[in-house]
Amino acid sequence: MNVTYLDAIREAQAKALAQDDRVFLYGQDIAGFGGAFKATKRLAEEFPGRVLDSPISEDAMVGLAIGAAIDGMRPIIEMQFADFSSIAFNQIVNQAGTHYYRTGVPVPFVIRLPSGGNKGSGPFHSQSLESLYAHFPGLVVLMPATVEDAYTMLLDAVSLDDPVIFCEHKMLYYHLKAEKLPEEGLPIGKARIARAGTHATVVTAGAMLHEALKAANQLAEEAWDIEVVDLRSAKPIDTDTLLASVARTGRILCVAESFPWGGLNAEVIARVVGEGFHLLDAPPMRLNSRDTPIPYHPNLWAAHRPTAASITTALRKLLGF
Amino acid sequence: MGIVGQLDDCRKLEFGEGDRGATYSDFRTSCSEIGCAARKPFFRVTRVSAAKTHRPLSTRATSKNQTIAPHKLYLPTYKWMLLARVLEDKLASLYRSGKIVGGVYLGRGQEAFSAALSVHLDQAGGDVYAPLIRDMAGRLAFGEALIDPMRTYLGSPLGPMRGRDGNIHRGRPREGMLAMISHLGAMVSVVNGVLLARRLRGISGQVGAACVGDGATSTGSFHEAMNQAAVEKLPLVVAVANNQFAYSTPTDRQYACADLVDRAAGYGVMGYRCDGTNLEECLTTFGEAVRRAREGEGPQLVVGTLLRLSGHGEHDDASYVPAAVRKSALAADCIELAGQRILERRWAGEADLATWKSDAVNQVEEVLEQVASEPVPDPTGEAWCSLSVRHLCEGNLGA
Ligand SMILES: Cc1ncc(C[n+]2csc(CCOP(=O)(O)OP(=O)(O)O)c2C)c(N)n1
Ligand SMILES: [Mg+2]
């Protein structure tokens, strides 16, 4: 069997619907049509009445999920693209994010954000918003980078008693494949050493993991031994795993597809410097997308976000320090 | 109150006696019968003199709600209004003496409209209620303990918000009362979610109510949620307290339709308008709206016309309210009017009214005394955790 990252997301939702009556799906074009990316293909048929098309109302979609979660359900909301979740920003950060702290009543639901860029997707269908949501209290922010994680982390997200922003990467949907779906994975909040190494640590997540691995393999030809950490979770951050890695390598490069100002990379570096300054042999580095809207043309887009090539260049600089 | 369908060529369609089940689709059918199908009909519930139309809804024995003799509902509602007024007067004085931080937001003048909705709700039966800033009366009538607002305003750790949130931002979601966030319009879709959850679990006959002001109706959140409720035909009752101002902004800078109830047709929901200073009219209107929602007729939009008889908050002297408005019928005090009505109808005497008032004062003094002696929040004992799954919390990061 060959399962794609998208299949994993579809299968995780099918399993969640099958094993838990409280689960329902709500989003634009997700019922009969099966979703813009087909992540809910045939689920409306298999689970009648539990996969519902919503109007184009992101604010109300998330508001509804919060109400249903308060009332004991476990909704999964599909945003058609991560970018449109900005319309629901208020419900996500002010309603969902504050609810447990204010009232003591948790709101368990998942918002799936088809995230990240693709050739030609342009400024409004390419964003990576994990840093934005991680900034606010009361939300768990996950970034699966593998088929296996897409599957187990989505199931774990549905089981979690708190709101989860599930940043699935569109670029991985069709190309990333696995033999089969796993029985279980690492727990939520744990990072994974995707490639062990000794000379430098690359900390990354989502689609950037694969760019980082390519860069590491390329440098391996020059006898550099790069460790790659897949964060898996933007919030919480598994600081222990990061520090342990930096203790081994003494050097850290953070790579993220999100915009450069603040954010996940800055947060990781702040923690490593704050708690592991003595472990560092070189100033920490970061690579992000540029501080412009995400450009349309593939040439511009490829130069806008980090790639294996730009990661390799950055690593050479870090190793040369 | 009556139901009047109004067509855009100014002809009117009136529903006569015995039409208690008249819905928007009935209205459309009637329109097509008189050849107006292609036109853009809208319907409106206006105040029409009783002689011209049917008997008042409250005396029609058409449903459970309507068989109740009016004073059976009127008097308890009046007492909730009174209790809310007395409590709010006390909160205002605590604010002025510096005992309450942040702000105090009163529902003065809006008690009838607020309480008339929630006396039709059944908390124990699973109804859900999302009050807003002017709904002290409605909250109490829904079942909120008097001590909850006092504890929340004074930040008691024993209150429902435990000092983590204050004043009007309080609720007990597990008991059907949602805790409003400040962002206007945002609670309506949350009520939709509770109602959809009930439907998915096969529960019917429970309703949800959401309260907003005239200003909140301009938010995208409100529009999205009204449309969503209409698409899903949820048993939602939305109460719009049109108190003529949103903070200092008058309604002509807020919306351009003739009347907010006109929005109902656009959403495809049932619309009503009532005089928010008249308790009887509020009760009959909400009785009808809640009944229809409960019986599966979909969302109901009730617009009450009234005036905020206070500043936006107690920090605000409302000097922007023109004198003419202050002297208009809108400025009538619903509690005074209701009291007069009770006396006229001989449902109770002067002495009863005075007793109810002093009962309210005593209750308020009692809870104040209790809360004043309670502990205050202790930051060292605070969990600083905004997730229920403790091991995922990063609450101490910045400390
Ligand atoms: C989205 C949003 N914008 C601004 C505010 C600030 N604000 C609080 S109450 C208020 C006026 C509300 O007017 P209205 O909806 O008519 O209710 P009323 O206060 O008159 O009862 C404003 C502007 C807010 N709470 N939410
Ligand atoms: Mg107003």
mmCIF file of N, CA and C in Angstrom, chain A residues 24 26 49 52-53 55 57-61 63-64 66-68 70-71 73 87 90-91 94-95 98-106 137-140 160-162 188-189 235-237 267 271, chain B residues 160-162 164-165 169-171 173-174 178-181 183 186-187 189-190 192-194 196-198 200-201 221 224-225 227-228 231-232 234 382 384-392 394 397:
data_model
loop_
_atom_site.group_PDB
_atom_site.id
_atom_site.type_symbol
_atom_site.label_atom_id
_atom_site.label_comp_id
_atom_site.label_asym_id
_atom_site.label_seq_id
_atom_site.Cartn_x
_atom_site.Cartn_y
_atom_site.Cartn_z
ATOM 1 N N PHE A 24 -17.505 15.596 14.507
ATOM 2 C CA PHE A 24 -18.139 15.930 13.231
ATOM 3 C C PHE A 24 -17.236 16.900 12.492
ATOM 4 N N TYR A 26 -16.815 20.141 9.744
ATOM 5 C CA TYR A 26 -17.537 21.333 9.274
ATOM 6 C C TYR A 26 -16.550 22.187 8.485
ATOM 7 N N GLY A 49 -24.654 12.879 7.739
ATOM 8 C CA GLY A 49 -25.068 13.879 8.727
ATOM 9 C C GLY A 49 -23.949 14.385 9.601
ATOM 10 N N LEU A 52 -20.423 18.339 7.315
ATOM 11 C CA LEU A 52 -21.359 19.395 6.936
ATOM 12 C C LEU A 52 -20.673 20.523 6.178
ATOM 13 N N ASP A 53 -21.277 20.906 5.061
ATOM 14 C CA ASP A 53 -20.799 22.082 4.332
ATOM 15 C C ASP A 53 -21.159 23.338 5.116
ATOM 16 N N PRO A 55 -21.313 27.705 5.215
ATOM 17 C CA PRO A 55 -21.224 28.897 4.370
ATOM 18 C C PRO A 55 -19.803 29.475 4.452
ATOM 19 N N SER A 57 -17.950 31.498 5.923
ATOM 20 C CA SER A 57 -18.068 32.289 7.138
ATOM 21 C C SER A 57 -17.090 31.757 8.172
ATOM 22 N N GLU A 58 -15.816 32.076 7.996
ATOM 23 C CA GLU A 58 -14.798 31.480 8.858
ATOM 24 C C GLU A 58 -15.009 31.823 10.325
ATOM 25 N N ASP A 59 -15.421 33.053 10.584
ATOM 26 C CA ASP A 59 -15.675 33.446 11.978
ATOM 27 C C ASP A 59 -16.764 32.560 12.581
ATOM 28 N N ALA A 60 -17.863 32.433 11.866
ATOM 29 C CA ALA A 60 -18.982 31.633 12.381
ATOM 30 C C ALA A 60 -18.649 30.149 12.404
ATOM 31 N N MET A 61 -17.781 29.700 11.488
ATOM 32 C CA MET A 61 -17.379 28.284 11.500
ATOM 33 C C MET A 61 -16.676 27.957 12.815
ATOM 34 N N GLY A 63 -16.718 29.859 15.586
ATOM 35 C CA GLY A 63 -17.646 30.104 16.692
ATOM 36 C C GLY A 63 -18.524 28.881 16.927
ATOM 37 N N LEU A 64 -19.008 28.311 15.841
ATOM 38 C CA LEU A 64 -19.872 27.132 15.953
ATOM 39 C C LEU A 64 -19.107 25.956 16.564
ATOM 40 N N ILE A 66 -16.664 26.109 18.616
ATOM 41 C CA ILE A 66 -16.468 26.380 20.042
ATOM 42 C C ILE A 66 -17.740 26.040 20.818
ATOM 43 N N GLY A 67 -18.877 26.479 20.301
ATOM 44 C CA GLY A 67 -20.145 26.174 20.962
ATOM 45 C C GLY A 67 -20.378 24.678 21.049
ATOM 46 N N ALA A 68 -20.105 23.975 19.959
ATOM 47 C CA ALA A 68 -20.310 22.529 19.953
ATOM 48 C C ALA A 68 -19.349 21.851 20.930
ATOM 49 N N ILE A 70 -18.047 23.205 23.647
ATOM 50 C CA ILE A 70 -18.544 23.480 25.004
ATOM 51 C C ILE A 70 -19.627 22.464 25.353
ATOM 52 N N ASP A 71 -20.404 22.104 24.343
ATOM 53 C CA ASP A 71 -21.523 21.194 24.575
ATOM 54 C C ASP A 71 -21.118 19.721 24.458
ATOM 55 N N MET A 73 -19.031 18.142 22.105
ATOM 56 C CA MET A 73 -18.664 17.527 20.829
ATOM 57 C C MET A 73 -17.176 17.731 20.566
ATOM 58 N N ILE A 87 -9.873 35.441 8.985
ATOM 59 C CA ILE A 87 -11.251 35.911 9.219
ATOM 60 C C ILE A 87 -11.758 35.388 10.576
ATOM 61 N N ASN A 90 -10.411 36.243 15.499
ATOM 62 C CA ASN A 90 -11.006 36.617 16.783
ATOM 63 C C ASN A 90 -11.564 35.413 17.528
ATOM 64 N N GLN A 91 -12.314 34.587 16.825
ATOM 65 C CA GLN A 91 -12.880 33.407 17.495
ATOM 66 C C GLN A 91 -11.773 32.485 17.988
ATOM 67 N N ASN A 94 -9.436 34.828 20.761
ATOM 68 C CA ASN A 94 -10.149 35.448 21.889
ATOM 69 C C ASN A 94 -11.247 34.577 22.487
ATOM 70 N N GLN A 95 -11.855 33.772 21.657
ATOM 71 C CA GLN A 95 -12.931 32.931 22.200
ATOM 72 C C GLN A 95 -12.347 31.570 22.609
ATOM 73 N N THR A 98 -9.156 31.761 25.135
ATOM 74 C CA THR A 98 -9.368 32.243 26.508
ATOM 75 C C THR A 98 -10.352 31.384 27.295
ATOM 76 N N HIS A 99 -11.055 30.514 26.617
ATOM 77 C CA HIS A 99 -12.229 29.909 27.260
ATOM 78 C C HIS A 99 -11.908 29.077 28.494
ATOM 79 N N TYR A 100 -10.928 28.206 28.371
ATOM 80 C CA TYR A 100 -10.620 27.358 29.528
ATOM 81 C C TYR A 100 -10.097 28.192 30.696
ATOM 82 N N TYR A 101 -9.219 29.117 30.408
ATOM 83 C CA TYR A 101 -8.658 29.942 31.492
ATOM 84 C C TYR A 101 -9.750 30.737 32.204
ATOM 85 N N ARG A 102 -10.660 31.288 31.441
ATOM 86 C CA ARG A 102 -11.698 32.128 32.032
ATOM 87 C C ARG A 102 -12.761 31.328 32.761
ATOM 88 N N THR A 103 -13.212 30.247 32.139
ATOM 89 C CA THR A 103 -14.401 29.565 32.671
ATOM 90 C C THR A 103 -14.115 28.207 33.304
ATOM 91 N N GLY A 104 -12.931 27.650 33.041
ATOM 92 C CA GLY A 104 -12.644 26.295 33.528
ATOM 93 C C GLY A 104 -13.260 25.206 32.662
ATOM 94 N N VAL A 105 -13.898 25.618 31.569
ATOM 95 C CA VAL A 105 -14.502 24.644 30.661
ATOM 96 C C VAL A 105 -13.641 24.552 29.398
ATOM 97 N N PRO A 106 -13.030 23.394 29.147
ATOM 98 C CA PRO A 106 -12.175 23.276 27.959
ATOM 99 C C PRO A 106 -12.984 23.233 26.667
ATOM 100 N N PRO A 137 -2.103 32.516 24.133
ATOM 101 C CA PRO A 137 -2.314 31.462 25.118
ATOM 102 C C PRO A 137 -3.539 30.625 24.783
ATOM 103 N N GLY A 138 -3.513 29.386 25.228
ATOM 104 C CA GLY A 138 -4.716 28.563 25.168
ATOM 105 C C GLY A 138 -4.880 27.735 23.917
ATOM 106 N N LEU A 139 -3.867 27.737 23.051
ATOM 107 C CA LEU A 139 -3.952 26.957 21.813
ATOM 108 C C LEU A 139 -2.761 26.023 21.718
ATOM 109 N N VAL A 140 -2.987 24.836 21.185
ATOM 110 C CA VAL A 140 -1.896 23.920 20.860
ATOM 111 C C VAL A 140 -1.707 24.000 19.350
ATOM 112 N N LEU A 160 -7.406 15.371 22.198
ATOM 113 C CA LEU A 160 -6.941 16.349 23.193
ATOM 114 C C LEU A 160 -8.116 17.209 23.684
ATOM 115 N N ASP A 161 -8.100 17.564 24.952
ATOM 116 C CA ASP A 161 -9.214 18.340 25.510
ATOM 117 C C ASP A 161 -9.108 19.842 25.249
ATOM 118 N N ASP A 162 -8.141 20.283 24.474
ATOM 119 C CA ASP A 162 -7.948 21.712 24.227
ATOM 120 C C ASP A 162 -7.955 21.995 22.722
ATOM 121 N N ILE A 188 2.034 14.198 21.638
ATOM 122 C CA ILE A 188 1.957 15.624 21.297
ATOM 123 C C ILE A 188 2.917 16.411 22.186
ATOM 124 N N GLY A 189 3.643 17.330 21.566
ATOM 125 C CA GLY A 189 4.562 18.169 22.332
ATOM 126 C C GLY A 189 5.997 17.663 22.303
ATOM 127 N N LYS A 235 3.687 24.703 19.432
ATOM 128 C CA LYS A 235 3.333 25.042 20.803
ATOM 129 C C LYS A 235 2.636 23.859 21.430
ATOM 130 N N PRO A 236 3.142 23.267 22.473
ATOM 131 C CA PRO A 236 4.369 23.695 23.137
ATOM 132 C C PRO A 236 5.620 23.308 22.336
ATOM 133 N N ILE A 237 6.722 23.958 22.666
ATOM 134 C CA ILE A 237 8.010 23.620 22.055
ATOM 135 C C ILE A 237 8.741 22.666 22.992
ATOM 136 N N GLU A 267 11.606 32.281 18.709
ATOM 137 C CA GLU A 267 11.274 31.682 20.005
ATOM 138 C C GLU A 267 12.252 30.554 20.344
ATOM 139 N N ARG A 271 15.012 30.518 23.469
ATOM 140 C CA ARG A 271 15.082 29.476 24.504
ATOM 141 C C ARG A 271 16.461 28.840 24.565
ATOM 142 N N PRO B 160 -17.578 32.568 39.434
ATOM 143 C CA PRO B 160 -17.412 31.709 38.261
ATOM 144 C C PRO B 160 -16.159 32.059 37.447
ATOM 145 N N MET B 161 -15.706 33.311 37.501
ATOM 146 C CA MET B 161 -14.539 33.698 36.704
ATOM 147 C C MET B 161 -13.269 33.794 37.562
ATOM 148 N N ARG B 162 -13.393 33.621 38.834
ATOM 149 C CA ARG B 162 -12.254 33.521 39.769
ATOM 150 C C ARG B 162 -11.253 34.683 39.683
ATOM 151 N N ARG B 164 -10.281 35.986 37.097
ATOM 152 C CA ARG B 164 -9.563 35.953 35.816
ATOM 153 C C ARG B 164 -10.271 36.800 34.768
ATOM 154 N N ASP B 165 -11.560 36.948 34.951
ATOM 155 C CA ASP B 165 -12.293 37.882 34.103
ATOM 156 C C ASP B 165 -13.312 38.564 35.001
ATOM 157 N N HIS B 169 -18.306 39.968 31.803
ATOM 158 C CA HIS B 169 -17.698 38.836 31.099
ATOM 159 C C HIS B 169 -17.752 37.608 31.991
ATOM 160 N N ARG B 170 -18.938 37.136 32.215
ATOM 161 C CA ARG B 170 -19.073 36.001 33.110
ATOM 162 C C ARG B 170 -20.130 35.045 32.581
ATOM 163 N N GLY B 171 -20.021 33.805 33.026
ATOM 164 C CA GLY B 171 -21.012 32.812 32.633
ATOM 165 C C GLY B 171 -20.713 31.498 33.287
ATOM 166 N N PRO B 173 -20.845 28.128 31.399
ATOM 167 C CA PRO B 173 -21.198 27.458 30.147
ATOM 168 C C PRO B 173 -21.804 26.068 30.355
ATOM 169 N N ARG B 174 -21.359 25.373 31.386
ATOM 170 C CA ARG B 174 -21.912 24.033 31.602
ATOM 171 C C ARG B 174 -23.363 24.080 32.061
ATOM 172 N N LEU B 178 -23.532 31.138 28.553
ATOM 173 C CA LEU B 178 -22.217 31.332 27.949
ATOM 174 C C LEU B 178 -21.573 32.594 28.517
ATOM 175 N N ALA B 179 -20.234 32.576 28.565
ATOM 176 C CA ALA B 179 -19.487 33.719 29.103
ATOM 177 C C ALA B 179 -19.039 34.593 27.945
ATOM 178 N N MET B 180 -19.692 35.738 27.783
ATOM 179 C CA MET B 180 -19.410 36.613 26.645
ATOM 180 C C MET B 180 -17.939 37.023 26.587
ATOM 181 N N ILE B 181 -17.407 37.119 25.384
ATOM 182 C CA ILE B 181 -16.157 37.844 25.199
ATOM 183 C C ILE B 181 -16.554 39.266 24.793
ATOM 184 N N HIS B 183 -15.702 41.073 22.266
ATOM 185 C CA HIS B 183 -15.845 41.298 20.825
ATOM 186 C C HIS B 183 -17.292 41.099 20.387
ATOM 187 N N ALA B 186 -19.682 38.109 18.516
ATOM 188 C CA ALA B 186 -18.957 36.832 18.501
ATOM 189 C C ALA B 186 -19.683 35.698 19.212
ATOM 190 N N MET B 187 -20.696 36.017 20.002
ATOM 191 C CA MET B 187 -21.335 34.941 20.767
ATOM 192 C C MET B 187 -22.423 34.208 19.978
ATOM 193 N N SER B 189 -22.575 32.821 16.959
ATOM 194 C CA SER B 189 -22.218 31.535 16.343
ATOM 195 C C SER B 189 -21.879 30.488 17.393
ATOM 196 N N VAL B 190 -21.464 30.935 18.570
ATOM 197 C CA VAL B 190 -21.184 29.961 19.635
ATOM 198 C C VAL B 190 -22.500 29.307 20.088
ATOM 199 N N ASN B 192 -25.007 28.976 18.127
ATOM 200 C CA ASN B 192 -25.302 28.079 17.001
ATOM 201 C C ASN B 192 -24.623 26.730 17.195
ATOM 202 N N GLY B 193 -23.387 26.770 17.665
ATOM 203 C CA GLY B 193 -22.628 25.531 17.854
ATOM 204 C C GLY B 193 -23.258 24.629 18.900
ATOM 205 N N VAL B 194 -23.707 25.236 19.988
ATOM 206 C CA VAL B 194 -24.379 24.425 21.015
ATOM 207 C C VAL B 194 -25.642 23.800 20.419
ATOM 208 N N LEU B 196 -26.337 23.178 17.270
ATOM 209 C CA LEU B 196 -26.014 22.142 16.294
ATOM 210 C C LEU B 196 -25.596 20.860 17.009
ATOM 211 N N ALA B 197 -24.841 21.016 18.096
ATOM 212 C CA ALA B 197 -24.422 19.841 18.877
ATOM 213 C C ALA B 197 -25.650 19.077 19.367
ATOM 214 N N ARG B 198 -26.638 19.804 19.815
ATOM 215 C CA ARG B 198 -27.870 19.156 20.301
ATOM 216 C C ARG B 198 -28.535 18.394 19.143
ATOM 217 N N LEU B 200 -27.163 17.205 16.491
ATOM 218 C CA LEU B 200 -26.383 16.022 16.116
ATOM 219 C C LEU B 200 -26.613 14.877 17.106
ATOM 220 N N ARG B 201 -26.934 15.233 18.333
ATOM 221 C CA ARG B 201 -27.213 14.191 19.324
ATOM 222 C C ARG B 201 -28.691 13.797 19.360
ATOM 223 N N SER B 221 -19.146 39.296 12.250
ATOM 224 C CA SER B 221 -19.418 38.121 13.068
ATOM 225 C C SER B 221 -20.924 37.909 13.222
ATOM 226 N N GLU B 224 -22.395 36.765 9.823
ATOM 227 C CA GLU B 224 -22.032 35.368 9.538
ATOM 228 C C GLU B 224 -22.894 34.419 10.362
ATOM 229 N N ALA B 225 -23.051 34.757 11.623
ATOM 230 C CA ALA B 225 -23.767 33.846 12.516
ATOM 231 C C ALA B 225 -25.262 33.814 12.221
ATOM 232 N N ASN B 227 -26.659 34.288 9.308
ATOM 233 C CA ASN B 227 -26.791 33.516 8.073
ATOM 234 C C ASN B 227 -26.589 32.026 8.344
ATOM 235 N N GLN B 228 -25.606 31.737 9.176
ATOM 236 C CA GLN B 228 -25.320 30.337 9.517
ATOM 237 C C GLN B 228 -26.528 29.696 10.203
ATOM 238 N N VAL B 231 -29.210 29.088 7.624
ATOM 239 C CA VAL B 231 -28.892 27.960 6.744
ATOM 240 C C VAL B 231 -29.166 26.642 7.457
ATOM 241 N N GLU B 232 -28.799 26.567 8.715
ATOM 242 C CA GLU B 232 -29.003 25.325 9.477
ATOM 243 C C GLU B 232 -30.379 25.262 10.142
ATOM 244 N N LEU B 234 -31.565 26.682 12.768
ATOM 245 C CA LEU B 234 -31.366 26.377 14.186
ATOM 246 C C LEU B 234 -32.426 27.070 15.045
ATOM 247 N N GLU B 382 -1.959 30.762 41.808
ATOM 248 C CA GLU B 382 -2.539 30.689 40.460
ATOM 249 C C GLU B 382 -1.771 29.657 39.623
ATOM 250 N N TRP B 384 -1.546 29.558 36.380
ATOM 251 C CA TRP B 384 -1.004 30.163 35.152
ATOM 252 C C TRP B 384 -0.963 29.152 34.015
ATOM 253 N N CYS B 385 -2.090 28.551 33.791
ATOM 254 C CA CYS B 385 -2.161 27.543 32.736
ATOM 255 C C CYS B 385 -3.437 27.759 31.947
ATOM 256 N N SER B 386 -3.309 27.954 30.639
ATOM 257 C CA SER B 386 -4.499 28.225 29.838
ATOM 258 C C SER B 386 -4.954 27.000 29.051
ATOM 259 N N LEU B 387 -4.344 25.849 29.354
ATOM 260 C CA LEU B 387 -4.798 24.602 28.734
ATOM 261 C C LEU B 387 -5.283 23.671 29.837
ATOM 262 N N SER B 388 -6.275 22.864 29.509
ATOM 263 C CA SER B 388 -6.735 21.904 30.515
ATOM 264 C C SER B 388 -5.765 20.724 30.595
ATOM 265 N N VAL B 389 -5.027 20.487 29.509
ATOM 266 C CA VAL B 389 -4.019 19.423 29.516
ATOM 267 C C VAL B 389 -2.732 20.035 30.075
ATOM 268 N N ARG B 390 -2.559 19.846 31.365
ATOM 269 C CA ARG B 390 -1.530 20.579 32.105
ATOM 270 C C ARG B 390 -0.112 20.433 31.548
ATOM 271 N N HIS B 391 0.241 19.218 31.143
ATOM 272 C CA HIS B 391 1.642 19.027 30.761
ATOM 273 C C HIS B 391 1.998 19.748 29.458
ATOM 274 N N LEU B 392 1.008 20.255 28.752
ATOM 275 C CA LEU B 392 1.314 21.008 27.527
ATOM 276 C C LEU B 392 1.386 22.522 27.761
ATOM 277 N N GLU B 394 2.593 26.210 28.726
ATOM 278 C CA GLU B 394 3.848 26.965 28.765
ATOM 279 C C GLU B 394 3.635 28.237 29.581
ATOM 280 N N LEU B 397 6.482 30.520 31.060
ATOM 281 C CA LEU B 397 7.568 30.938 30.177
ATOM 282 C C LEU B 397 8.106 32.334 30.462
#
